[in-house]
PDB file of C-alpha atoms and ligand atoms in Angstrom:
ATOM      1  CA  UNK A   1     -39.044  55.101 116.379  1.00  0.00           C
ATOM      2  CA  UNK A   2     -39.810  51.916 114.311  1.00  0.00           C
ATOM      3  CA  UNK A   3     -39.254  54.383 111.488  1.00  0.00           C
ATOM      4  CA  UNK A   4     -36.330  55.484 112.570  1.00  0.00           C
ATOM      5  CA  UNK A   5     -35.206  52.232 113.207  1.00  0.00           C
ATOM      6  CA  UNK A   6     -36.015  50.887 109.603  1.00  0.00           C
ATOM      7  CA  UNK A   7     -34.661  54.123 108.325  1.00  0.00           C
ATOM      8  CA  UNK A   8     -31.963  53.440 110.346  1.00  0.00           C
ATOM      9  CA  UNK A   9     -31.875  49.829 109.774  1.00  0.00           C
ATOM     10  CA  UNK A  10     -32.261  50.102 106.132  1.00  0.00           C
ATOM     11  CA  UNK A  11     -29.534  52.984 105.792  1.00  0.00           C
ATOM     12  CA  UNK A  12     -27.216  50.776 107.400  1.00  0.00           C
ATOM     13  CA  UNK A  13     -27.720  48.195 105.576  1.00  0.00           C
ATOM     14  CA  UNK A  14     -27.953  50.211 102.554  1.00  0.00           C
ATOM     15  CA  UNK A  15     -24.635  51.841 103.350  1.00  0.00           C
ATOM     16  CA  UNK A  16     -23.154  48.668 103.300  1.00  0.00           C
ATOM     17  CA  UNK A  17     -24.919  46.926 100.714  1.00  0.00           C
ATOM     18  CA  UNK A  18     -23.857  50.436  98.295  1.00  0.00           C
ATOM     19  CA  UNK A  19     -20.311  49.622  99.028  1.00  0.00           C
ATOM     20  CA  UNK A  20     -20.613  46.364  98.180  1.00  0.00           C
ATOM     21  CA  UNK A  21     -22.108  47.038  95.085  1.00  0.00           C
ATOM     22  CA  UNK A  22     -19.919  49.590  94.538  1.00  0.00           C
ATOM     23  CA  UNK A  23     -17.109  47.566  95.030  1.00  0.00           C
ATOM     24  CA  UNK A  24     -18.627  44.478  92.708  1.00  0.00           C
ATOM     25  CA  UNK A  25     -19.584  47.366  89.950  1.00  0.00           C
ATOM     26  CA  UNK A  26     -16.120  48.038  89.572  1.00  0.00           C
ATOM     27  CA  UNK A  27     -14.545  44.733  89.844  1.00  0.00           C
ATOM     28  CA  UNK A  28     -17.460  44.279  86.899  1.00  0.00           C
ATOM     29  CA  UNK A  29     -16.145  46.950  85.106  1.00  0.00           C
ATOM     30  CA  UNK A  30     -12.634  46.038  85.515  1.00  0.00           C
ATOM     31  CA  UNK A  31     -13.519  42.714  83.918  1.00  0.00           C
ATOM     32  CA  UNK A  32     -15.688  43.937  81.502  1.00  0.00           C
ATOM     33  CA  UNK A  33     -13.017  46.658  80.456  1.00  0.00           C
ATOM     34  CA  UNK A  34     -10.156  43.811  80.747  1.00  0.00           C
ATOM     35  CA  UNK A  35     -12.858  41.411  78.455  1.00  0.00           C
ATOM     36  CA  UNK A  36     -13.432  44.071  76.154  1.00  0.00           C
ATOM     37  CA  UNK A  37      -9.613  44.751  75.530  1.00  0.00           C
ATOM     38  CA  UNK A  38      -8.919  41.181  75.228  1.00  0.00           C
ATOM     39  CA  UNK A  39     -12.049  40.361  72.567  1.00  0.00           C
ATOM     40  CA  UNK A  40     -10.134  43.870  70.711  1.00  0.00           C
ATOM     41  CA  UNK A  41      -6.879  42.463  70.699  1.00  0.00           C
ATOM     42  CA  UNK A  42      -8.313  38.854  69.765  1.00  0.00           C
ATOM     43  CA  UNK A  43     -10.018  40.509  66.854  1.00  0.00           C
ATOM     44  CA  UNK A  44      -7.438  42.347  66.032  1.00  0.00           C
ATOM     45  CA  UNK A  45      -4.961  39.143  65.945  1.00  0.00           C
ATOM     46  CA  UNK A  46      -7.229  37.271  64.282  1.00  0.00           C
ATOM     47  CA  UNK A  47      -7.618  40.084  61.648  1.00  0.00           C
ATOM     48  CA  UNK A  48      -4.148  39.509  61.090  1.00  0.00           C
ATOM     49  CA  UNK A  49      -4.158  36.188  61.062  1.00  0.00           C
ATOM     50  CA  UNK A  50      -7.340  35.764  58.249  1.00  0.00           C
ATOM     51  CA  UNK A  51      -5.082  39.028  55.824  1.00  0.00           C
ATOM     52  CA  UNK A  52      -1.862  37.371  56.026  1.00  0.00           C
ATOM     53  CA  UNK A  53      -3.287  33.566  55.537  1.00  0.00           C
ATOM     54  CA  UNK A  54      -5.096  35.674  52.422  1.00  0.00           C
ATOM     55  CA  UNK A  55      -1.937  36.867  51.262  1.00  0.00           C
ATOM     56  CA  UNK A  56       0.004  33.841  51.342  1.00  0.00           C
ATOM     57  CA  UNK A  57      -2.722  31.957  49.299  1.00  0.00           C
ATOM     58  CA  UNK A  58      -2.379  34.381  46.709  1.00  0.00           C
ATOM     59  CA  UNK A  59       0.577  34.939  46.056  1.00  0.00           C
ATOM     60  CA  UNK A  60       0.916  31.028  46.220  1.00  0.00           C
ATOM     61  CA  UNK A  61      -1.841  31.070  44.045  1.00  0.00           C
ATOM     62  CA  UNK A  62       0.014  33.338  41.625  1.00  0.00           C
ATOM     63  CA  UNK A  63       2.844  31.647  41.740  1.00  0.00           C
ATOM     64  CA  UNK A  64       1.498  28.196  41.009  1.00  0.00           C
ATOM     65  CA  UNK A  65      -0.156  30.043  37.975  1.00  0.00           C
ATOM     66  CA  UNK A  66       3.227  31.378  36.815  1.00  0.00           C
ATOM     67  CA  UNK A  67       3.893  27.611  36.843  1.00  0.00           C
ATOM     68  CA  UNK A  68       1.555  26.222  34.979  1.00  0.00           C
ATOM     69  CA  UNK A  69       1.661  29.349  32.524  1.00  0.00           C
ATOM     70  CA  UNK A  70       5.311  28.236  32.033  1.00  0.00           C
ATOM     71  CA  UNK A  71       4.411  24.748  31.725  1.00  0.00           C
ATOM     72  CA  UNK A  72       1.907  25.705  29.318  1.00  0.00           C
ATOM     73  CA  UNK A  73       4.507  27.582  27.462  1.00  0.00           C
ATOM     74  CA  UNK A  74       6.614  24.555  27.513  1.00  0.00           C
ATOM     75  CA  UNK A  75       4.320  21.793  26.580  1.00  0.00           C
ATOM     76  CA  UNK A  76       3.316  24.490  23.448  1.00  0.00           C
ATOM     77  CA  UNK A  77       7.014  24.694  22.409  1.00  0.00           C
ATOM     78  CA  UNK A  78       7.384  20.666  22.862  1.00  0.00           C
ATOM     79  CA  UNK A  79       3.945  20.241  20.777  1.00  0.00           C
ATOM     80  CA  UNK A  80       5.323  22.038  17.711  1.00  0.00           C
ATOM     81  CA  UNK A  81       8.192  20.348  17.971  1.00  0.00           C
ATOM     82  CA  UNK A  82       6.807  17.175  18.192  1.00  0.00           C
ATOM     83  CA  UNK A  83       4.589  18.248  15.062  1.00  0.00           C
ATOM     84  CA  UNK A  84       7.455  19.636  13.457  1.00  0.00           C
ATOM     85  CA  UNK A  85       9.513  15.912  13.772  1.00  0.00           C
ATOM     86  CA  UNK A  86       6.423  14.257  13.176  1.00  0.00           C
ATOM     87  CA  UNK A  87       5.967  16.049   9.609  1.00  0.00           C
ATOM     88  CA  UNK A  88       9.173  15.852   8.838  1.00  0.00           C
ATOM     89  CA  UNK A  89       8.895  11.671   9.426  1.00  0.00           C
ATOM     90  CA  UNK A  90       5.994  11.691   7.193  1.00  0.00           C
ATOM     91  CA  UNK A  91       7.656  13.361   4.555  1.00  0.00           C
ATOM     92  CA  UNK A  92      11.079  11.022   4.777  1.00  0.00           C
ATOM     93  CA  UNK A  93       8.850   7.674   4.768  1.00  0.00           C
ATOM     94  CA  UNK A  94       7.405   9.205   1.904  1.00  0.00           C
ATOM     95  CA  UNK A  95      10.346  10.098   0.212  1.00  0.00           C
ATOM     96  CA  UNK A  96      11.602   6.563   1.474  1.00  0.00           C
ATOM     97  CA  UNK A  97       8.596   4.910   0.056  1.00  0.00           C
ATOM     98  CA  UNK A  98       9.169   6.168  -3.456  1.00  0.00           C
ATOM     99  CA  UNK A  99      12.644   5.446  -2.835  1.00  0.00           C
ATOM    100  CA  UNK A 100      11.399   1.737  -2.301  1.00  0.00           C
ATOM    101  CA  UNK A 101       9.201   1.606  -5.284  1.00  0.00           C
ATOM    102  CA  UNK A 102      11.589   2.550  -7.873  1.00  0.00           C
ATOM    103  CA  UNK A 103      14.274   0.111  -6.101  1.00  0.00           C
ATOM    104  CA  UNK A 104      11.501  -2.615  -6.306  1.00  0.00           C
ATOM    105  CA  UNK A 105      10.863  -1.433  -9.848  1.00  0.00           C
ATOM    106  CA  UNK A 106      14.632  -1.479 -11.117  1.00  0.00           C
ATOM    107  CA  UNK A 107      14.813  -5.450  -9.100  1.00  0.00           C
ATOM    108  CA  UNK A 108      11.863  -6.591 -10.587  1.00  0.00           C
ATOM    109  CA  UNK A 109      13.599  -5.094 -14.152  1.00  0.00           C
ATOM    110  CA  UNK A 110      16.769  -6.934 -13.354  1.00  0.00           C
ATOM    111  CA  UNK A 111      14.874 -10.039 -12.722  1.00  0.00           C
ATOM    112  CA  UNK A 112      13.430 -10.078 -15.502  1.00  0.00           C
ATOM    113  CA  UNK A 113      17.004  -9.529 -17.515  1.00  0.00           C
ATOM    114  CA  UNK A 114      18.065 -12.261 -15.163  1.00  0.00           C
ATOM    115  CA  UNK A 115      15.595 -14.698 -16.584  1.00  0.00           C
ATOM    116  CA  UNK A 116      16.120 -13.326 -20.058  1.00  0.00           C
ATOM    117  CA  UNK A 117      19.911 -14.060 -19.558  1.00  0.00           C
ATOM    118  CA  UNK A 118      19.280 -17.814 -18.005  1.00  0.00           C
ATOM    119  CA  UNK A 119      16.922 -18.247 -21.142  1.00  0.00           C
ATOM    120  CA  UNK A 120      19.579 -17.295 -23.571  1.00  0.00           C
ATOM    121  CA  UNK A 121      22.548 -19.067 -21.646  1.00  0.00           C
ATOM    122  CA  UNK A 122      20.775 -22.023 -21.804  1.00  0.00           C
ATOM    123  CA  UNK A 123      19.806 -21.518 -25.733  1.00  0.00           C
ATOM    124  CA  UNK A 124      23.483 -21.103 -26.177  1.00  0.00           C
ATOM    125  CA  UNK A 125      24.632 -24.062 -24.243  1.00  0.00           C
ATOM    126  CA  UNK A 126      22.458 -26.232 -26.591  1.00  0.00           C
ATOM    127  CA  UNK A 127      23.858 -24.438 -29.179  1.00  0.00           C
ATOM    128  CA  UNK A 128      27.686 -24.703 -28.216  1.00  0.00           C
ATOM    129  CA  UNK A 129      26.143 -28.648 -27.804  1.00  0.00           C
ATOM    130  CA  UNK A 130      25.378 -28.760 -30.899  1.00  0.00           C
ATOM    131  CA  UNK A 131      28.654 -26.743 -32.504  1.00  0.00           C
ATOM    132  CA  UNK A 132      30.771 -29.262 -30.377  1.00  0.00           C
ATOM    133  CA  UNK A 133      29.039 -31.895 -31.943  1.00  0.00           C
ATOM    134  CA  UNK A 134      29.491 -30.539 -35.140  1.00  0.00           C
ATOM    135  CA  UNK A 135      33.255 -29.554 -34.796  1.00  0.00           C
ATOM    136  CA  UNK A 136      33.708 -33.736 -34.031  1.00  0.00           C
ATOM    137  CA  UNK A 137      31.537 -35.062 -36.827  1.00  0.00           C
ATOM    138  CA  UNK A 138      31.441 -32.088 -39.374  1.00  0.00           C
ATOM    139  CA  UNK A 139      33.258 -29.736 -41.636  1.00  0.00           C
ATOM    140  CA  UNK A 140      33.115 -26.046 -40.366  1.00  0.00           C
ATOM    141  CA  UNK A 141      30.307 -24.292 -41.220  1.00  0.00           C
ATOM    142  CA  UNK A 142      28.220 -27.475 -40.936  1.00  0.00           C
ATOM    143  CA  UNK A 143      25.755 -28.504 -38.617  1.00  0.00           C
ATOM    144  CA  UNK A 144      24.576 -32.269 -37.431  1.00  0.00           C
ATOM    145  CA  UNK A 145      21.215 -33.294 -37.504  1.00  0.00           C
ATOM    146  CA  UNK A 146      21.313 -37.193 -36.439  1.00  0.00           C
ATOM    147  CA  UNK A 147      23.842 -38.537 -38.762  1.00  0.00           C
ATOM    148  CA  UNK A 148      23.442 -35.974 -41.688  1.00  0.00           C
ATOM    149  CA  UNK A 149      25.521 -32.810 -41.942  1.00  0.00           C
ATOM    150  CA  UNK A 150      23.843 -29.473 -43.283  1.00  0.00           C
ATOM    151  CA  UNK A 151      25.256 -26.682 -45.067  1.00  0.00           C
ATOM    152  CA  UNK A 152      23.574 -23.005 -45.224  1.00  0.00           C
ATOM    153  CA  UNK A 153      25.496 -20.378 -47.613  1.00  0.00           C
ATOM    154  CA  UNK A 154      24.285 -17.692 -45.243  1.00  0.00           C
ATOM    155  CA  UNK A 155      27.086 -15.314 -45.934  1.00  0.00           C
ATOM    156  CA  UNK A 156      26.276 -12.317 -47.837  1.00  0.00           C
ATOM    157  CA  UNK A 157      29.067 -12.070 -49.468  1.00  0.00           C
ATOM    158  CA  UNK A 158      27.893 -15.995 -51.303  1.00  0.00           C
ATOM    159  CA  UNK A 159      26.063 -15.505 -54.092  1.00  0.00           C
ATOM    160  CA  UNK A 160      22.589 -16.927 -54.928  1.00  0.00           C
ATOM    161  CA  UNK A 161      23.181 -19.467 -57.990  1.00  0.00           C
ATOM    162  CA  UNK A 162      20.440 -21.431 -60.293  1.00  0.00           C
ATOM    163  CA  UNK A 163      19.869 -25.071 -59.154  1.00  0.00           C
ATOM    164  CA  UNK A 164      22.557 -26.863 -61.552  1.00  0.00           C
ATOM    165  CA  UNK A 165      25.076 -24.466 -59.695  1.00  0.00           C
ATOM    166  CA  UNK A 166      23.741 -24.777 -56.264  1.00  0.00           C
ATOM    167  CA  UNK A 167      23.999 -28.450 -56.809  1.00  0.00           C
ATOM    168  CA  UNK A 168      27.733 -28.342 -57.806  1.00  0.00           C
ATOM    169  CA  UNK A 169      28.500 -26.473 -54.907  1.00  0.00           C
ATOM    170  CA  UNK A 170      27.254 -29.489 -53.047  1.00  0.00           C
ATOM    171  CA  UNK A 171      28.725 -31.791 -55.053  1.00  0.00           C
ATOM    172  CA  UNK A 172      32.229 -29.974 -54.451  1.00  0.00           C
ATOM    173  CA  UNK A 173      32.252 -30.194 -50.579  1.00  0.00           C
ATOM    174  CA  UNK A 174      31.564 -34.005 -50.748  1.00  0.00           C
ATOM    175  CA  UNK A 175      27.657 -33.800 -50.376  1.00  0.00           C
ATOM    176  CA  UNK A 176      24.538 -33.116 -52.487  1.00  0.00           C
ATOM    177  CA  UNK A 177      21.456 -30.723 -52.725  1.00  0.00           C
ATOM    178  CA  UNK A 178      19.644 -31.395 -49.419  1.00  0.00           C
ATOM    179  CA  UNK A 179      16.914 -34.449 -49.637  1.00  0.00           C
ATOM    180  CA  UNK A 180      13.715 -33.662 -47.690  1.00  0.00           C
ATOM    181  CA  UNK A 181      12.145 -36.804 -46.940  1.00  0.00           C
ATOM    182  CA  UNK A 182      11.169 -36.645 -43.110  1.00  0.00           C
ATOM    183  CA  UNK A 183       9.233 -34.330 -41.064  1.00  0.00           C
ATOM    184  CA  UNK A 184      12.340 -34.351 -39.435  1.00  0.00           C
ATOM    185  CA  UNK A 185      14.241 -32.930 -41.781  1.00  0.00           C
ATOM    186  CA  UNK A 186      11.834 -30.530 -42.755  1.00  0.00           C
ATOM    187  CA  UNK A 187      11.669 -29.065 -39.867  1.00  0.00           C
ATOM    188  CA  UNK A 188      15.140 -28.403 -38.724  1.00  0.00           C
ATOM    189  CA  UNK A 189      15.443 -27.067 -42.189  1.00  0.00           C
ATOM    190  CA  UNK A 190      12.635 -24.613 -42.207  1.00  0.00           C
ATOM    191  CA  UNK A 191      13.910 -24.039 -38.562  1.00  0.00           C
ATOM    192  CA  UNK A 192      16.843 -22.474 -39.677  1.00  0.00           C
ATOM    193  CA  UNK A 193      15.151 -20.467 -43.048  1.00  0.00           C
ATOM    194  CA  UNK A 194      12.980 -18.926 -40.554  1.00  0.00           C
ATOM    195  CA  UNK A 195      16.147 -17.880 -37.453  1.00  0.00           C
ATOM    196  CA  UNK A 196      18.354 -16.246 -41.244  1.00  0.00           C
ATOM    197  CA  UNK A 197      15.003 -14.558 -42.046  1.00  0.00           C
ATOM    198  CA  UNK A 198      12.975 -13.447 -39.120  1.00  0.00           C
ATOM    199  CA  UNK A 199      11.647 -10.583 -41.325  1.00  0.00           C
ATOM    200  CA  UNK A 200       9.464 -13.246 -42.825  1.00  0.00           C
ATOM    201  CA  UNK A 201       8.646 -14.612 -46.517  1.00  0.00           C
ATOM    202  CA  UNK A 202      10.058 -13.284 -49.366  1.00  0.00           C
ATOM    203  CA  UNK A 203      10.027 -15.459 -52.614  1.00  0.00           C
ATOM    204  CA  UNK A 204      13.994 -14.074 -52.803  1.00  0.00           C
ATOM    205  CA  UNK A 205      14.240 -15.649 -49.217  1.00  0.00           C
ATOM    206  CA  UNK A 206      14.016 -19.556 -51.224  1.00  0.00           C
ATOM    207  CA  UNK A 207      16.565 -22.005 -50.451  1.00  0.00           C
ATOM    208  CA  UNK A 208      17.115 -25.095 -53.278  1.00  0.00           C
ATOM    209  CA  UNK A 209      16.718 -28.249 -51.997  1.00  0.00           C
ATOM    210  CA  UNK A 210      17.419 -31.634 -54.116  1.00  0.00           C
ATOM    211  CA  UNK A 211      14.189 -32.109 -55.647  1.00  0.00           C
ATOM    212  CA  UNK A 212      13.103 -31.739 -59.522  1.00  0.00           C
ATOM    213  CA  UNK A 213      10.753 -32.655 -62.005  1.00  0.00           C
ATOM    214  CA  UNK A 214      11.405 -35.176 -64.671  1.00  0.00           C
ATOM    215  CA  UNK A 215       9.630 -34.149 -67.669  1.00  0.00           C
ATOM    216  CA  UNK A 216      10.642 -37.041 -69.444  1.00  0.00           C
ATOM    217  CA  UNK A 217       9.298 -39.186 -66.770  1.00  0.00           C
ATOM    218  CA  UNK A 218       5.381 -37.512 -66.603  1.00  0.00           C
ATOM    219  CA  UNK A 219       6.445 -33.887 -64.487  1.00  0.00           C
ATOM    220  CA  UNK A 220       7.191 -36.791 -61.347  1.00  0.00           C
ATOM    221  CA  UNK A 221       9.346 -35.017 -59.177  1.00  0.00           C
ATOM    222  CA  UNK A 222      12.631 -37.365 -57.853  1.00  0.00           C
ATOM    223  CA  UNK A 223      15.334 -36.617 -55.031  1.00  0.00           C
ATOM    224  CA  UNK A 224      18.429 -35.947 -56.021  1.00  0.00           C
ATOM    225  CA  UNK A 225      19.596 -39.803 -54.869  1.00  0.00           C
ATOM    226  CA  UNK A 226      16.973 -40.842 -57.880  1.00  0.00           C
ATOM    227  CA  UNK A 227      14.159 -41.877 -55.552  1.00  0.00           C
ATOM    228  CA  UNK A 228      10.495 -40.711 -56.326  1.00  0.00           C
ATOM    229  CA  UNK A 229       9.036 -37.855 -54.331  1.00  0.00           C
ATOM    230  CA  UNK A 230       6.526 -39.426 -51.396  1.00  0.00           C
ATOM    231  CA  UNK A 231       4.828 -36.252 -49.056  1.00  0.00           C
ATOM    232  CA  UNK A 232       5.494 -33.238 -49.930  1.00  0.00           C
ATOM    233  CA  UNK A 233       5.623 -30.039 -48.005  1.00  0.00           C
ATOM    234  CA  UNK A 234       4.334 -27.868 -50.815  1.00  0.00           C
ATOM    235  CA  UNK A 235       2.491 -24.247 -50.234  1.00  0.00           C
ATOM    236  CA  UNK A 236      -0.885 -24.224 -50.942  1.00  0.00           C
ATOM    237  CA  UNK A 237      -1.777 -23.984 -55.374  1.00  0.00           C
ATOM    238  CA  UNK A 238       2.018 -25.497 -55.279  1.00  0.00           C
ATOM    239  CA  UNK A 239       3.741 -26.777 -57.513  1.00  0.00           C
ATOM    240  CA  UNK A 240       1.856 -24.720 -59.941  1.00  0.00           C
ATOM    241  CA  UNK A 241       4.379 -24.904 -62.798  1.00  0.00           C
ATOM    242  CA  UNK A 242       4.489 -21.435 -63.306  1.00  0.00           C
ATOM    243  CA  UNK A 243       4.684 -20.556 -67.172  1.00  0.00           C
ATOM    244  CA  UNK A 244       5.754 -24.187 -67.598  1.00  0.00           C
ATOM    245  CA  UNK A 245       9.242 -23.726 -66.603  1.00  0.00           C
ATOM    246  CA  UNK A 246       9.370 -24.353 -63.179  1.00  0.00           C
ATOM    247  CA  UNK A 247      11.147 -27.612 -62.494  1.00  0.00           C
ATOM    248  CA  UNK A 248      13.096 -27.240 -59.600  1.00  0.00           C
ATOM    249  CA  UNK A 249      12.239 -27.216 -56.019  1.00  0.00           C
ATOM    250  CA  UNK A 250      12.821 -24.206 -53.104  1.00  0.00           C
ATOM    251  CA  UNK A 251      12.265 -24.119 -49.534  1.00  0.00           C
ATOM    252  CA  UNK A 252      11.148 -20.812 -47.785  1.00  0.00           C
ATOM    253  CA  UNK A 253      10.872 -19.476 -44.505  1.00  0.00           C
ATOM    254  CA  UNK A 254       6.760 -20.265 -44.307  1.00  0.00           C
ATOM    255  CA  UNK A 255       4.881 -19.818 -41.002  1.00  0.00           C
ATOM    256  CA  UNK A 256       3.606 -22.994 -41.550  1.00  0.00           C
ATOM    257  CA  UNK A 257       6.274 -25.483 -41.677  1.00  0.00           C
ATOM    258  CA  UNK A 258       4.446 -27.739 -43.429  1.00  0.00           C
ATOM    259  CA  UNK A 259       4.106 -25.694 -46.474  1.00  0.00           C
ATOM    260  CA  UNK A 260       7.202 -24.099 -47.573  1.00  0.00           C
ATOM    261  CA  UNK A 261       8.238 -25.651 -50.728  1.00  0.00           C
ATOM    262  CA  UNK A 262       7.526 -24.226 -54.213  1.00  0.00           C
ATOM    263  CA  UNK A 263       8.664 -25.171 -57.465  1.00  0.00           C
ATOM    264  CA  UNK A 264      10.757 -22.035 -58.888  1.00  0.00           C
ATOM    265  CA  UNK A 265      12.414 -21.846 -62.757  1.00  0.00           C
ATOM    266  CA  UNK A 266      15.683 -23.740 -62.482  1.00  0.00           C
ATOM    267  CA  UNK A 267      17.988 -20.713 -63.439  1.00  0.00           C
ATOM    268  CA  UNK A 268      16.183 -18.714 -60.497  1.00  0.00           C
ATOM    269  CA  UNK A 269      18.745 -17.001 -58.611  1.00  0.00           C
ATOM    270  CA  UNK A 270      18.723 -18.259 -54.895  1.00  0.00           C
ATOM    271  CA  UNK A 271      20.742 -19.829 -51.944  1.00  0.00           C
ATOM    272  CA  UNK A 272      20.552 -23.561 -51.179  1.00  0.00           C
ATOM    273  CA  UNK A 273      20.848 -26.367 -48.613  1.00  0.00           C
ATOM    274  CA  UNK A 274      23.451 -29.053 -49.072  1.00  0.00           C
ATOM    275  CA  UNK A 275      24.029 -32.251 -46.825  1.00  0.00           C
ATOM    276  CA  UNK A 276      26.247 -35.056 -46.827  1.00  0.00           C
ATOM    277  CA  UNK A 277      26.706 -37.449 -43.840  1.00  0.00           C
ATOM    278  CA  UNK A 278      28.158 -37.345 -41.212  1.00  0.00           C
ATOM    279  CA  UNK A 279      31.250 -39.186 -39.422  1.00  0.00           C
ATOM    280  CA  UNK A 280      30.807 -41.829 -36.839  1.00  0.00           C
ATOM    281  CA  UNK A 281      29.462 -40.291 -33.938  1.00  0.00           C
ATOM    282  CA  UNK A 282      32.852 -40.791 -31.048  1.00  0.00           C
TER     283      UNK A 282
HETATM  284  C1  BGC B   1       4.129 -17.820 -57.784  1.00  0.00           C
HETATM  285  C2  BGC B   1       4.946 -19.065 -57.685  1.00  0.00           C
HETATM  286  C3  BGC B   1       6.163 -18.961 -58.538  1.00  0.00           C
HETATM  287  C4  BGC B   1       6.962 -17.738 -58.183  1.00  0.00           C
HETATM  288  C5  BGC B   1       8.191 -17.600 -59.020  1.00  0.00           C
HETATM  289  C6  BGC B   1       4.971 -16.632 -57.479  1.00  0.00           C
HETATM  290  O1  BGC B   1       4.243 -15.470 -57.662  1.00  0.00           O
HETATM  291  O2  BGC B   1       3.005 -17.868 -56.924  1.00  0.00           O
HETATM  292  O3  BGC B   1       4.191 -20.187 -58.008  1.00  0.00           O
HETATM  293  O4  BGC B   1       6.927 -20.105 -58.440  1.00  0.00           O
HETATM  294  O5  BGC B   1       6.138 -16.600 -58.287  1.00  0.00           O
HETATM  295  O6  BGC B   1       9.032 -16.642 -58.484  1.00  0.00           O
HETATM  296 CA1   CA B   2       5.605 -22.299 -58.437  1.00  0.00          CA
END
């Protein structure tokens, strides 16, 4: 009976415990089934999600490459252009530079002629100076030291005479063979030998001046206004008397100033120096 009872008893209860079960097993299995689908379709979506979030980074990727490929491209282009202009400077400052140099060169030429010019303008001034001068206080042709007037028969087409002719030449335009007696004097003169004859000596390059021995008076050598010889401006082993005919005095166009005279034979044929003095200054 007990048995029967538990049987009983536990059938009964097992009956509806089974149903129970049964029931919650397929609720479970609802829910498990309904999890499962919803874990698929989660999976699934997120699949979905992940490949197209893939795809858009690279084709963004791809594109962003295109851009910078392009930009390389461009910078490229703009970097051989900018070499390009850049050479192309460097060879116009070059060709500018030259361009300066020879500029420079040709102002630095005309400078010079500038100065050259000034030089010469003011050479001529003193000259025109002195011509003025002359014009008021001597014949043409003359020129004024102080208060003398000289005379140079420069012209080629006068020509060269002995002393006793020279002299009268003088004589006939109202002066005399030039007298020598002042450093002064002998340096203008010598002056002017050496500006006609820039060549340099040449015993056919003498000029008489108014000096000559007296033999009759011991060789002492007298100015042509009678008064004795005091320096001299001789050349050195002068006056040597040559052959014992040499009695009248020539100037030449000496480097050293101080020595240009030499005594010469009389008839010699050469130019001269006269001077005669000149008018009141105005
Ligand atoms: C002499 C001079 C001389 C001259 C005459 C020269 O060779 O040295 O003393 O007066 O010749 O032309
Ligand atoms: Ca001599």
């Amino acid at each position: 009976m007990d048995n029967m009872q538990k049987v009983s008893l536990f059938t009964v209860r097992g009956y509806g415990s089974s149903r129970r079960y049964q029931l919650a097993t397929g609720v479970l299995g609802l829910l498990s089934a309904a999890l499962l689908m919803a874990v698929i379709a989660m999976a699934t979506q997120m699949n979905g999600v992940c490949e197209s979030q893939s795809s858009l980074n690279i084709t963004a990727v791809q594109s962003e490459l295109k851009l910078l490929r392009d930009e390389r491209v461009r910078l490229t282009e703009s970097r051989t252009s900018l070499q390009h202009d850049y050479d192309k400077a460097r060879a116009d400052r070059s060709l500018l530079q030259a361009q300066v140099d020879r500029e420079k060169a040709m102002s630095d030429r005309l400078l010079a002629q500038i100065k050259t010019l000034e030089e010469q303008k003011k050479q001529e001034n003193v000259r025109v100076l002195q011509l003025v001068r002359s014009c008021e206080r001597c014949p043409p042709g003359w020129e004024v030291v102080n208060d003398t007037c000289y005379y140079f028969p420069i012209s080629s087409g006068i020509q060269r005479k002995g002393w006793d002719d020279a002299r009268a030449d003088c004589i006939r335009q109202g002066g005399d063979l030039a007298i020598v007696d002042t450093l002064q004097k002998q340096t203008f003169i010598v002056g002017v030998l050496k500006a006609l004859h820039s060549e340099g000596f040449s015993y056919r390059y003498g000029f008489w001046i108014g000096l000559k021995r007296k033999d009759e008076e011991q060789g002492t050598w007298h100015w042509t206004n009678g008064s004795l010889l005091g320096t001299g401006y001789w050349m050195d082993g002068e006056p040597n008397d040559d052959y014992g005919y040499e009695d009248c005095t020539a100037s030449y166009p000496t480097v050293n100033i101080l020595k240009s005279w030499n005594d010469a034979p009389c008839r010699h044929p050469l130019k001269w120096i006269c001077e005669k003095e000149a008018t009141a200054a105005s």
